[in-house]
Amino acid sequence: MIRKLLSYVSLQGEIEDYDVIHESIKSGIVFKGTNLWILVFAIIIASVGLNVNSTAVIIGAMLISPLMGPINGMGYSIAIYDFSLFKQSIKNFFFAILASLTASTIYFAITPMSTAQSELLARTTPTIYDVLIALFGGLAGIIAISSKQKGNVIPGVAIATALMPPLCTAGYGLATAQFTFFYGAFYLFTINTVCIAISSVAVSQFLKFPIRSNITDGRKKRINQLISVVLAITILPSIYLGYKLVQDEKFNINATKYAESISIYKGNYLLRNKINPTKKEITLIYGGTSLVEEDKEMIIARAKDFSLDKATINIQQGLSFEIDRTDRDKSQSEENVLKQEINRLSITLKNQQLKEDSIKKKLTIGRQLLVEIKPLFPQIEGCSYSEALLYANDTVSTPDKVNMITFSTERELSIKDRERIENWLTKRLGTNQLKIFYEKVHK
């Protein structure tokens, strides 16, 4: 059973001839003639896609890009300790980077559209998630190269690891002298490069590709240590950035919920809110009657309910229709008086609308109860619902609100069914103040 299961995940039966794999990887690292022109064209296409914010165009550029060839060559040559092939891969890789940066920088320097769109911005803040994408994408790529059944994995890896857009974004940073864009994008490209190369090393060693040079065990150990150092230097900053990304997203969610909870406060409406997760700042802009310091303190205190104790909350008055009562007749213009009246009427109308909506909702409760209870008790034909006030003998006390429900049934309900209906209504309406009546329908 275990042997059969292992046969499904084994790669040995589908491995291409080692010499064929070697020649395939070796031919893929060369950047001259056809490969060079395809790379330049792909860079221009990706730059246009980033410039006009078109995901489809960016994907098209990644599909035709030959940039993965020298990266796989670097990983493969390290695994088989072929230093001549490694030097050749490095040389061609840096030439490809130079050609790509040159093409993208020239494009962004002459294009009339210089605004950084969302597709560009997405390539400036790499995180640990980009490491995972590149790592597993690289594993899929090198396994596909090594297999007789390559299928369409290579284009898929090109899309997943997204080697082209970071290089184009780095070119945008150079062309517009925005070096934060350049550093962030080039770091993302470095992450993709290192992780694809490491994946190639791991798979090549796992599949036991033949070593093509004489090398001592001591030198092998030093090479493996160097690989570990390079991997750590590349990944550690992305772990921090990934953690920061999660914290910023959490702050955004909590801040949004907080802003919704204080959208209306004592006649003031929240006109706009600005959330800055990096600085942990929330700016609230209100319109309405002027907020005094006590009101602002109450609004800020509500932030604790949303785990925003350490957030800096700035409250601003966008529109204020507050009138100084002592000097109103002397100093306030008719325009300001009119604004206050409009604001008051607006609030009154809003409250009236809420009351009407509440009444309309209550009118449909009976129909909703019938829809929900009918599948449980098919003998129930109709339902009416109303609210009433129950007065006790002590007329001074406040009367209790009672929910009155009347069910029309085609036949008598048993005592057990009535108890079940009462329990259901108690949970459904959230109260035990119920008066339930039953009337038999005569057909």
PDB file of C-alpha atoms in Angstrom, residues 33-325:
ATOM      1  CA  GLY A  33      20.111  37.343 -30.748  1.00  0.00           C
ATOM      2  CA  THR A  34      16.564  36.005 -30.396  1.00  0.00           C
ATOM      3  CA  ASN A  35      16.532  35.690 -26.599  1.00  0.00           C
ATOM      4  CA  LEU A  36      17.832  39.241 -26.134  1.00  0.00           C
ATOM      5  CA  TRP A  37      15.251  40.813 -28.425  1.00  0.00           C
ATOM      6  CA  ILE A  38      12.428  38.798 -26.854  1.00  0.00           C
ATOM      7  CA  LEU A  39      13.577  39.986 -23.416  1.00  0.00           C
ATOM      8  CA  VAL A  40      13.625  43.663 -24.485  1.00  0.00           C
ATOM      9  CA  PHE A  41      10.200  43.375 -26.110  1.00  0.00           C
ATOM     10  CA  ALA A  42       8.806  41.638 -23.018  1.00  0.00           C
ATOM     11  CA  ILE A  43      10.215  44.423 -20.802  1.00  0.00           C
ATOM     12  CA  ILE A  44       8.569  47.119 -22.936  1.00  0.00           C
ATOM     13  CA  ILE A  45       5.235  45.256 -22.894  1.00  0.00           C
ATOM     14  CA  ALA A  46       5.398  44.830 -19.100  1.00  0.00           C
ATOM     15  CA  SER A  47       6.306  48.521 -18.684  1.00  0.00           C
ATOM     16  CA  VAL A  48       3.287  49.542 -20.764  1.00  0.00           C
ATOM     17  CA  GLY A  49       1.085  47.232 -18.694  1.00  0.00           C
ATOM     18  CA  LEU A  50       2.316  48.761 -15.453  1.00  0.00           C
ATOM     19  CA  ASN A  51       1.970  52.266 -16.909  1.00  0.00           C
ATOM     20  CA  VAL A  52      -1.692  51.787 -17.925  1.00  0.00           C
ATOM     21  CA  ASN A  53      -2.460  49.515 -14.958  1.00  0.00           C
ATOM     22  CA  SER A  54      -3.409  46.518 -17.120  1.00  0.00           C
ATOM     23  CA  THR A  55      -2.997  43.109 -15.478  1.00  0.00           C
ATOM     24  CA  ALA A  56      -3.649  41.264 -18.756  1.00  0.00           C
ATOM     25  CA  VAL A  57      -0.793  43.070 -20.528  1.00  0.00           C
ATOM     26  CA  ILE A  58       1.597  42.348 -17.621  1.00  0.00           C
ATOM     27  CA  ILE A  59       0.731  38.645 -17.715  1.00  0.00           C
ATOM     28  CA  GLY A  60       1.334  38.610 -21.479  1.00  0.00           C
ATOM     29  CA  ALA A  61       4.818  40.059 -20.961  1.00  0.00           C
ATOM     30  CA  MET A  62       5.650  37.457 -18.312  1.00  0.00           C
ATOM     31  CA  LEU A  63       4.570  34.635 -20.606  1.00  0.00           C
ATOM     32  CA  ILE A  64       7.106  35.545 -23.318  1.00  0.00           C
ATOM     33  CA  SER A  65       9.955  36.518 -20.989  1.00  0.00           C
ATOM     34  CA  PRO A  66      13.069  34.265 -21.118  1.00  0.00           C
ATOM     35  CA  LEU A  67      14.414  35.694 -17.837  1.00  0.00           C
ATOM     36  CA  MET A  68      14.112  32.460 -15.835  1.00  0.00           C
ATOM     37  CA  GLY A  69      16.772  30.693 -17.942  1.00  0.00           C
ATOM     38  CA  PRO A  70      19.955  32.074 -16.314  1.00  0.00           C
ATOM     39  CA  ILE A  71      18.403  31.869 -12.829  1.00  0.00           C
ATOM     40  CA  ASN A  72      17.743  28.160 -13.232  1.00  0.00           C
ATOM     41  CA  GLY A  73      21.230  27.889 -14.704  1.00  0.00           C
ATOM     42  CA  MET A  74      22.774  29.410 -11.563  1.00  0.00           C
ATOM     43  CA  GLY A  75      20.946  27.015  -9.251  1.00  0.00           C
ATOM     44  CA  TYR A  76      21.620  23.976 -11.416  1.00  0.00           C
ATOM     45  CA  SER A  77      25.331  24.785 -11.812  1.00  0.00           C
ATOM     46  CA  ILE A  78      25.751  25.191  -8.035  1.00  0.00           C
ATOM     47  CA  ALA A  79      24.053  21.829  -7.452  1.00  0.00           C
ATOM     48  CA  ILE A  80      26.370  19.974  -9.868  1.00  0.00           C
ATOM     49  CA  TYR A  81      29.402  22.151  -8.951  1.00  0.00           C
ATOM     50  CA  ASP A  82      29.907  23.241 -12.562  1.00  0.00           C
ATOM     51  CA  PHE A  83      31.610  26.595 -11.902  1.00  0.00           C
ATOM     52  CA  SER A  84      32.190  27.330 -15.571  1.00  0.00           C
ATOM     53  CA  LEU A  85      28.434  27.116 -16.186  1.00  0.00           C
ATOM     54  CA  PHE A  86      27.815  29.188 -13.040  1.00  0.00           C
ATOM     55  CA  LYS A  87      30.057  32.014 -14.274  1.00  0.00           C
ATOM     56  CA  GLN A  88      28.347  31.928 -17.633  1.00  0.00           C
ATOM     57  CA  SER A  89      24.912  32.065 -15.963  1.00  0.00           C
ATOM     58  CA  ILE A  90      25.934  34.982 -13.732  1.00  0.00           C
ATOM     59  CA  LYS A  91      27.355  36.895 -16.679  1.00  0.00           C
ATOM     60  CA  ASN A  92      24.235  36.446 -18.799  1.00  0.00           C
ATOM     61  CA  PHE A  93      21.951  37.159 -15.842  1.00  0.00           C
ATOM     62  CA  PHE A  94      23.535  40.537 -15.094  1.00  0.00           C
ATOM     63  CA  PHE A  95      23.518  41.364 -18.790  1.00  0.00           C
ATOM     64  CA  ALA A  96      19.782  40.577 -18.866  1.00  0.00           C
ATOM     65  CA  ILE A  97      19.203  42.798 -15.799  1.00  0.00           C
ATOM     66  CA  LEU A  98      21.143  45.653 -17.408  1.00  0.00           C
ATOM     67  CA  ALA A  99      19.211  45.318 -20.678  1.00  0.00           C
ATOM     68  CA  SER A 100      15.884  45.157 -18.810  1.00  0.00           C
ATOM     69  CA  LEU A 101      16.601  48.181 -16.607  1.00  0.00           C
ATOM     70  CA  THR A 102      17.812  50.169 -19.606  1.00  0.00           C
ATOM     71  CA  ALA A 103      14.704  49.389 -21.672  1.00  0.00           C
ATOM     72  CA  SER A 104      12.244  50.092 -18.833  1.00  0.00           C
ATOM     73  CA  THR A 105      14.043  53.274 -17.727  1.00  0.00           C
ATOM     74  CA  ILE A 106      14.003  54.668 -21.266  1.00  0.00           C
ATOM     75  CA  TYR A 107      10.316  53.859 -21.641  1.00  0.00           C
ATOM     76  CA  PHE A 108       9.279  55.513 -18.354  1.00  0.00           C
ATOM     77  CA  ALA A 109      11.510  58.498 -19.100  1.00  0.00           C
ATOM     78  CA  ILE A 110       9.678  59.290 -22.357  1.00  0.00           C
ATOM     79  CA  THR A 111       6.104  58.196 -21.528  1.00  0.00           C
ATOM     80  CA  PRO A 112       3.715  61.094 -20.805  1.00  0.00           C
ATOM     81  CA  MET A 113       1.999  59.051 -18.066  1.00  0.00           C
ATOM     82  CA  SER A 114       4.147  59.177 -14.935  1.00  0.00           C
ATOM     83  CA  THR A 115       1.593  58.424 -12.202  1.00  0.00           C
ATOM     84  CA  ALA A 116       2.325  55.306 -10.127  1.00  0.00           C
ATOM     85  CA  GLN A 117      -0.685  53.021 -10.587  1.00  0.00           C
ATOM     86  CA  SER A 118      -1.709  50.187  -8.257  1.00  0.00           C
ATOM     87  CA  GLU A 119       0.147  47.554 -10.320  1.00  0.00           C
ATOM     88  CA  LEU A 120       3.374  49.540  -9.870  1.00  0.00           C
ATOM     89  CA  LEU A 121       2.824  50.133  -6.159  1.00  0.00           C
ATOM     90  CA  ALA A 122       2.189  46.419  -5.584  1.00  0.00           C
ATOM     91  CA  ARG A 123       5.811  45.671  -6.583  1.00  0.00           C
ATOM     92  CA  THR A 124       7.465  48.020  -4.075  1.00  0.00           C
ATOM     93  CA  THR A 125       6.800  46.312  -0.732  1.00  0.00           C
ATOM     94  CA  PRO A 126       7.959  42.658  -0.811  1.00  0.00           C
ATOM     95  CA  THR A 127       7.054  40.380   2.105  1.00  0.00           C
ATOM     96  CA  ILE A 128       7.521  36.769   3.249  1.00  0.00           C
ATOM     97  CA  TYR A 129       4.545  35.851   1.049  1.00  0.00           C
ATOM     98  CA  ASP A 130       6.576  36.812  -2.026  1.00  0.00           C
ATOM     99  CA  VAL A 131       9.316  34.476  -0.737  1.00  0.00           C
ATOM    100  CA  LEU A 132       6.847  31.578  -0.580  1.00  0.00           C
ATOM    101  CA  ILE A 133       5.494  32.319  -4.067  1.00  0.00           C
ATOM    102  CA  ALA A 134       8.961  32.480  -5.592  1.00  0.00           C
ATOM    103  CA  LEU A 135      10.195  29.402  -3.704  1.00  0.00           C
ATOM    104  CA  PHE A 136       7.346  27.110  -4.722  1.00  0.00           C
ATOM    105  CA  GLY A 137       7.205  28.627  -8.192  1.00  0.00           C
ATOM    106  CA  GLY A 138      10.913  27.874  -8.600  1.00  0.00           C
ATOM    107  CA  LEU A 139      10.375  24.288  -7.418  1.00  0.00           C
ATOM    108  CA  ALA A 140       7.628  23.808 -10.012  1.00  0.00           C
ATOM    109  CA  GLY A 141       9.823  25.307 -12.732  1.00  0.00           C
ATOM    110  CA  ILE A 142      12.914  23.157 -12.205  1.00  0.00           C
ATOM    111  CA  ILE A 143      10.817  19.988 -11.804  1.00  0.00           C
ATOM    112  CA  ALA A 144       9.094  20.796 -15.108  1.00  0.00           C
ATOM    113  CA  ILE A 145      12.447  21.302 -16.834  1.00  0.00           C
ATOM    114  CA  SER A 146      13.665  17.958 -15.470  1.00  0.00           C
ATOM    115  CA  SER A 147      10.558  16.065 -16.513  1.00  0.00           C
ATOM    116  CA  LYS A 148       9.678  14.468 -19.817  1.00  0.00           C
ATOM    117  CA  GLN A 149       6.111  15.789 -19.370  1.00  0.00           C
ATOM    118  CA  LYS A 150       6.718  19.542 -19.182  1.00  0.00           C
ATOM    119  CA  GLY A 151       3.186  20.650 -20.078  1.00  0.00           C
ATOM    120  CA  ASN A 152       2.445  24.343 -19.439  1.00  0.00           C
ATOM    121  CA  VAL A 153       4.207  24.669 -16.087  1.00  0.00           C
ATOM    122  CA  ILE A 154       6.992  26.981 -17.290  1.00  0.00           C
ATOM    123  CA  PRO A 155       4.621  29.791 -18.375  1.00  0.00           C
ATOM    124  CA  GLY A 156       2.710  29.311 -15.119  1.00  0.00           C
ATOM    125  CA  VAL A 157       5.899  29.707 -13.097  1.00  0.00           C
ATOM    126  CA  ALA A 158       6.788  32.831 -15.048  1.00  0.00           C
ATOM    127  CA  ILE A 159       3.446  34.357 -14.036  1.00  0.00           C
ATOM    128  CA  ALA A 160       3.607  33.187 -10.424  1.00  0.00           C
ATOM    129  CA  THR A 161       7.125  34.371  -9.685  1.00  0.00           C
ATOM    130  CA  ALA A 162       6.581  37.611 -11.617  1.00  0.00           C
ATOM    131  CA  LEU A 163      10.177  38.380 -12.553  1.00  0.00           C
ATOM    132  CA  MET A 164       9.397  41.060 -15.123  1.00  0.00           C
ATOM    133  CA  PRO A 165       7.197  43.603 -13.234  1.00  0.00           C
ATOM    134  CA  PRO A 166       9.700  44.218 -10.387  1.00  0.00           C
ATOM    135  CA  LEU A 167      12.459  44.986 -12.907  1.00  0.00           C
ATOM    136  CA  CYS A 168      10.156  47.372 -14.783  1.00  0.00           C
ATOM    137  CA  THR A 169       9.147  49.041 -11.511  1.00  0.00           C
ATOM    138  CA  ALA A 170      12.837  49.472 -10.671  1.00  0.00           C
ATOM    139  CA  GLY A 171      13.254  51.137 -14.070  1.00  0.00           C
ATOM    140  CA  TYR A 172      10.322  53.442 -13.217  1.00  0.00           C
ATOM    141  CA  GLY A 173      12.079  54.391  -9.971  1.00  0.00           C
ATOM    142  CA  LEU A 174      15.261  55.273 -11.876  1.00  0.00           C
ATOM    143  CA  ALA A 175      13.415  57.213 -14.587  1.00  0.00           C
ATOM    144  CA  THR A 176      11.425  59.301 -12.078  1.00  0.00           C
ATOM    145  CA  ALA A 177      14.234  59.552  -9.469  1.00  0.00           C
ATOM    146  CA  GLN A 178      12.001  57.829  -6.888  1.00  0.00           C
ATOM    147  CA  PHE A 179      14.606  55.572  -5.374  1.00  0.00           C
ATOM    148  CA  THR A 180      12.271  54.027  -2.791  1.00  0.00           C
ATOM    149  CA  PHE A 181      10.467  52.457  -5.757  1.00  0.00           C
ATOM    150  CA  PHE A 182      13.784  51.229  -7.139  1.00  0.00           C
ATOM    151  CA  TYR A 183      14.985  49.690  -3.864  1.00  0.00           C
ATOM    152  CA  GLY A 184      11.673  48.002  -3.047  1.00  0.00           C
ATOM    153  CA  ALA A 185      11.153  46.604  -6.540  1.00  0.00           C
ATOM    154  CA  PHE A 186      14.753  45.455  -6.927  1.00  0.00           C
ATOM    155  CA  TYR A 187      14.563  43.730  -3.553  1.00  0.00           C
ATOM    156  CA  LEU A 188      11.438  41.880  -4.734  1.00  0.00           C
ATOM    157  CA  PHE A 189      13.307  40.859  -7.895  1.00  0.00           C
ATOM    158  CA  THR A 190      16.234  39.678  -5.741  1.00  0.00           C
ATOM    159  CA  ILE A 191      13.871  37.579  -3.607  1.00  0.00           C
ATOM    160  CA  ASN A 192      12.449  35.919  -6.724  1.00  0.00           C
ATOM    161  CA  THR A 193      15.920  35.330  -8.151  1.00  0.00           C
ATOM    162  CA  VAL A 194      17.427  33.800  -4.993  1.00  0.00           C
ATOM    163  CA  CYS A 195      14.400  31.606  -4.244  1.00  0.00           C
ATOM    164  CA  ILE A 196      14.208  30.244  -7.800  1.00  0.00           C
ATOM    165  CA  ALA A 197      17.953  29.532  -7.743  1.00  0.00           C
ATOM    166  CA  ILE A 198      17.731  27.830  -4.324  1.00  0.00           C
ATOM    167  CA  SER A 199      14.802  25.753  -5.587  1.00  0.00           C
ATOM    168  CA  SER A 200      16.920  24.672  -8.550  1.00  0.00           C
ATOM    169  CA  VAL A 201      19.748  23.675  -6.194  1.00  0.00           C
ATOM    170  CA  ALA A 202      17.412  21.680  -3.935  1.00  0.00           C
ATOM    171  CA  VAL A 203      15.641  19.794  -6.743  1.00  0.00           C
ATOM    172  CA  SER A 204      18.874  19.127  -8.651  1.00  0.00           C
ATOM    173  CA  GLN A 205      20.448  17.610  -5.548  1.00  0.00           C
ATOM    174  CA  PHE A 206      17.281  15.702  -4.652  1.00  0.00           C
ATOM    175  CA  LEU A 207      17.116  14.167  -8.126  1.00  0.00           C
ATOM    176  CA  LYS A 208      20.849  13.367  -7.882  1.00  0.00           C
ATOM    177  CA  PHE A 209      21.959  15.108 -11.052  1.00  0.00           C
ATOM    178  CA  PRO A 210      25.526  13.940 -11.805  1.00  0.00           C
ATOM    179  CA  ILE A 211      28.362  16.185 -10.574  1.00  0.00           C
ATOM    180  CA  ARG A 212      30.388  17.385 -13.563  1.00  0.00           C
ATOM    181  CA  SER A 213      33.610  18.475 -11.797  1.00  0.00           C
ATOM    182  CA  ASN A 214      36.057  17.229  -9.185  1.00  0.00           C
ATOM    183  CA  ILE A 215      35.430  18.892  -5.831  1.00  0.00           C
ATOM    184  CA  THR A 216      36.433  18.151  -2.247  1.00  0.00           C
ATOM    185  CA  ASP A 217      33.955  17.658   0.583  1.00  0.00           C
ATOM    186  CA  GLY A 218      35.356  20.717   2.350  1.00  0.00           C
ATOM    187  CA  ARG A 219      34.598  22.969  -0.589  1.00  0.00           C
ATOM    188  CA  LYS A 220      31.097  21.497  -0.887  1.00  0.00           C
ATOM    189  CA  LYS A 221      30.508  22.387   2.758  1.00  0.00           C
ATOM    190  CA  ARG A 222      31.698  25.958   2.235  1.00  0.00           C
ATOM    191  CA  ILE A 223      29.418  26.370  -0.792  1.00  0.00           C
ATOM    192  CA  ASN A 224      26.408  25.081   1.157  1.00  0.00           C
ATOM    193  CA  GLN A 225      27.211  27.487   4.002  1.00  0.00           C
ATOM    194  CA  LEU A 226      27.425  30.373   1.549  1.00  0.00           C
ATOM    195  CA  ILE A 227      24.052  29.411   0.107  1.00  0.00           C
ATOM    196  CA  SER A 228      22.534  29.443   3.614  1.00  0.00           C
ATOM    197  CA  VAL A 229      23.975  32.909   4.326  1.00  0.00           C
ATOM    198  CA  VAL A 230      22.658  34.346   1.037  1.00  0.00           C
ATOM    199  CA  LEU A 231      19.229  32.835   1.680  1.00  0.00           C
ATOM    200  CA  ALA A 232      19.087  34.235   5.220  1.00  0.00           C
ATOM    201  CA  ILE A 233      20.162  37.725   4.123  1.00  0.00           C
ATOM    202  CA  THR A 234      17.479  37.691   1.438  1.00  0.00           C
ATOM    203  CA  ILE A 235      14.591  36.292   3.480  1.00  0.00           C
ATOM    204  CA  LEU A 236      14.982  37.886   6.927  1.00  0.00           C
ATOM    205  CA  PRO A 237      13.966  41.431   5.874  1.00  0.00           C
ATOM    206  CA  SER A 238      10.915  40.023   4.077  1.00  0.00           C
ATOM    207  CA  ILE A 239       9.788  38.262   7.281  1.00  0.00           C
ATOM    208  CA  TYR A 240       9.795  41.613   9.084  1.00  0.00           C
ATOM    209  CA  LEU A 241       7.966  43.283   6.183  1.00  0.00           C
ATOM    210  CA  GLY A 242       5.419  40.446   6.157  1.00  0.00           C
ATOM    211  CA  TYR A 243       4.797  40.856   9.892  1.00  0.00           C
ATOM    212  CA  LYS A 244       4.405  44.608   9.398  1.00  0.00           C
ATOM    213  CA  LEU A 245       1.961  43.993   6.535  1.00  0.00           C
ATOM    214  CA  VAL A 246      -0.219  41.779   8.767  1.00  0.00           C
ATOM    215  CA  GLN A 247      -0.161  44.368  11.587  1.00  0.00           C
ATOM    216  CA  ASP A 248      -1.061  47.191   9.185  1.00  0.00           C
ATOM    217  CA  GLU A 249      -3.957  45.158   7.774  1.00  0.00           C
ATOM    218  CA  LYS A 250      -5.202  44.423  11.301  1.00  0.00           C
ATOM    219  CA  PHE A 251      -4.968  48.145  12.155  1.00  0.00           C
ATOM    220  CA  ASN A 252      -6.907  49.019   8.983  1.00  0.00           C
ATOM    221  CA  ILE A 253      -9.732  46.606   9.844  1.00  0.00           C
ATOM    222  CA  ASN A 254     -10.017  47.783  13.468  1.00  0.00           C
ATOM    223  CA  ALA A 255      -9.811  51.458  12.468  1.00  0.00           C
ATOM    224  CA  THR A 256     -12.555  51.013   9.860  1.00  0.00           C
ATOM    225  CA  LYS A 257     -14.865  49.372  12.418  1.00  0.00           C
ATOM    226  CA  TYR A 258     -14.067  52.156  14.897  1.00  0.00           C
ATOM    227  CA  ALA A 259     -14.883  54.867  12.334  1.00  0.00           C
ATOM    228  CA  GLU A 260     -18.212  53.185  11.558  1.00  0.00           C
ATOM    229  CA  SER A 261     -19.121  53.056  15.263  1.00  0.00           C
ATOM    230  CA  ILE A 262     -18.656  56.815  15.746  1.00  0.00           C
ATOM    231  CA  SER A 263     -20.021  57.953  12.357  1.00  0.00           C
ATOM    232  CA  ILE A 264     -22.779  59.914  14.140  1.00  0.00           C
ATOM    233  CA  TYR A 265     -22.135  61.620  17.463  1.00  0.00           C
ATOM    234  CA  LYS A 266     -24.463  64.168  19.115  1.00  0.00           C
ATOM    235  CA  GLY A 267     -25.685  65.708  15.888  1.00  0.00           C
ATOM    236  CA  ASN A 268     -22.303  65.473  14.176  1.00  0.00           C
ATOM    237  CA  TYR A 269     -21.700  63.380  11.075  1.00  0.00           C
ATOM    238  CA  LEU A 270     -18.357  61.835  10.188  1.00  0.00           C
ATOM    239  CA  LEU A 271     -17.652  63.378   6.795  1.00  0.00           C
ATOM    240  CA  ARG A 272     -14.337  61.665   6.178  1.00  0.00           C
ATOM    241  CA  ASN A 273     -11.759  59.500   7.892  1.00  0.00           C
ATOM    242  CA  LYS A 274      -8.087  58.989   7.036  1.00  0.00           C
ATOM    243  CA  ILE A 275      -6.319  55.861   8.257  1.00  0.00           C
ATOM    244  CA  ASN A 276      -2.511  55.734   8.255  1.00  0.00           C
ATOM    245  CA  PRO A 277      -1.461  52.229   9.392  1.00  0.00           C
ATOM    246  CA  THR A 278       2.256  53.031   9.076  1.00  0.00           C
ATOM    247  CA  LYS A 279       2.119  55.871  11.612  1.00  0.00           C
ATOM    248  CA  LYS A 280      -0.839  54.321  13.497  1.00  0.00           C
ATOM    249  CA  GLU A 281      -2.846  57.515  12.987  1.00  0.00           C
ATOM    250  CA  ILE A 282      -6.582  58.041  12.462  1.00  0.00           C
ATOM    251  CA  THR A 283      -7.946  61.428  11.374  1.00  0.00           C
ATOM    252  CA  LEU A 284     -11.690  62.042  11.830  1.00  0.00           C
ATOM    253  CA  ILE A 285     -13.353  64.999  10.104  1.00  0.00           C
ATOM    254  CA  TYR A 286     -16.833  65.859  11.434  1.00  0.00           C
ATOM    255  CA  GLY A 287     -19.570  68.143  10.196  1.00  0.00           C
ATOM    256  CA  GLY A 288     -22.394  69.530  12.353  1.00  0.00           C
ATOM    257  CA  THR A 289     -22.518  71.249  15.721  1.00  0.00           C
ATOM    258  CA  SER A 290     -19.102  72.081  17.159  1.00  0.00           C
ATOM    259  CA  LEU A 291     -17.500  69.345  19.249  1.00  0.00           C
ATOM    260  CA  VAL A 292     -16.249  70.442  22.673  1.00  0.00           C
ATOM    261  CA  GLU A 293     -13.181  68.870  24.309  1.00  0.00           C
ATOM    262  CA  GLU A 294     -15.333  66.521  26.376  1.00  0.00           C
ATOM    263  CA  ASP A 295     -16.967  65.171  23.206  1.00  0.00           C
ATOM    264  CA  LYS A 296     -13.579  64.619  21.581  1.00  0.00           C
ATOM    265  CA  GLU A 297     -12.319  62.769  24.650  1.00  0.00           C
ATOM    266  CA  MET A 298     -15.365  60.476  24.568  1.00  0.00           C
ATOM    267  CA  ILE A 299     -14.816  59.700  20.877  1.00  0.00           C
ATOM    268  CA  ILE A 300     -11.126  58.959  21.466  1.00  0.00           C
ATOM    269  CA  ALA A 301     -11.978  56.748  24.469  1.00  0.00           C
ATOM    270  CA  ARG A 302     -14.146  54.552  22.200  1.00  0.00           C
ATOM    271  CA  ALA A 303     -10.990  53.497  20.336  1.00  0.00           C
ATOM    272  CA  LYS A 304     -10.067  51.173  23.222  1.00  0.00           C
ATOM    273  CA  ASP A 305     -13.042  48.974  22.339  1.00  0.00           C
ATOM    274  CA  PHE A 306     -11.340  48.226  19.007  1.00  0.00           C
ATOM    275  CA  SER A 307      -7.800  47.518  20.303  1.00  0.00           C
ATOM    276  CA  LEU A 308      -6.592  50.947  19.182  1.00  0.00           C
ATOM    277  CA  ASP A 309      -5.185  52.078  22.538  1.00  0.00           C
ATOM    278  CA  LYS A 310      -1.850  53.170  21.034  1.00  0.00           C
ATOM    279  CA  ALA A 311      -3.317  54.866  17.970  1.00  0.00           C
ATOM    280  CA  THR A 312      -3.059  58.633  17.544  1.00  0.00           C
ATOM    281  CA  ILE A 313      -6.536  60.016  16.857  1.00  0.00           C
ATOM    282  CA  ASN A 314      -6.926  63.506  15.409  1.00  0.00           C
ATOM    283  CA  ILE A 315     -10.427  65.031  15.396  1.00  0.00           C
ATOM    284  CA  GLN A 316     -11.121  67.936  13.053  1.00  0.00           C
ATOM    285  CA  GLN A 317     -14.236  70.042  12.445  1.00  0.00           C
ATOM    286  CA  GLY A 318     -14.990  70.129   8.736  1.00  0.00           C
ATOM    287  CA  LEU A 319     -18.297  72.031   8.820  1.00  0.00           C
ATOM    288  CA  SER A 320     -19.661  73.735  11.941  1.00  0.00           C
ATOM    289  CA  PHE A 321     -23.107  75.285  12.194  1.00  0.00           C
ATOM    290  CA  GLU A 322     -22.885  76.075  15.904  1.00  0.00           C
ATOM    291  CA  ILE A 323     -24.288  79.502  16.846  1.00  0.00           C
ATOM    292  CA  ASP A 324     -23.167  81.546  19.841  1.00  0.00           C
ATOM    293  CA  ARG A 325     -26.436  82.146  21.666  1.00  0.00           C
TER     294      ARG A 325
END
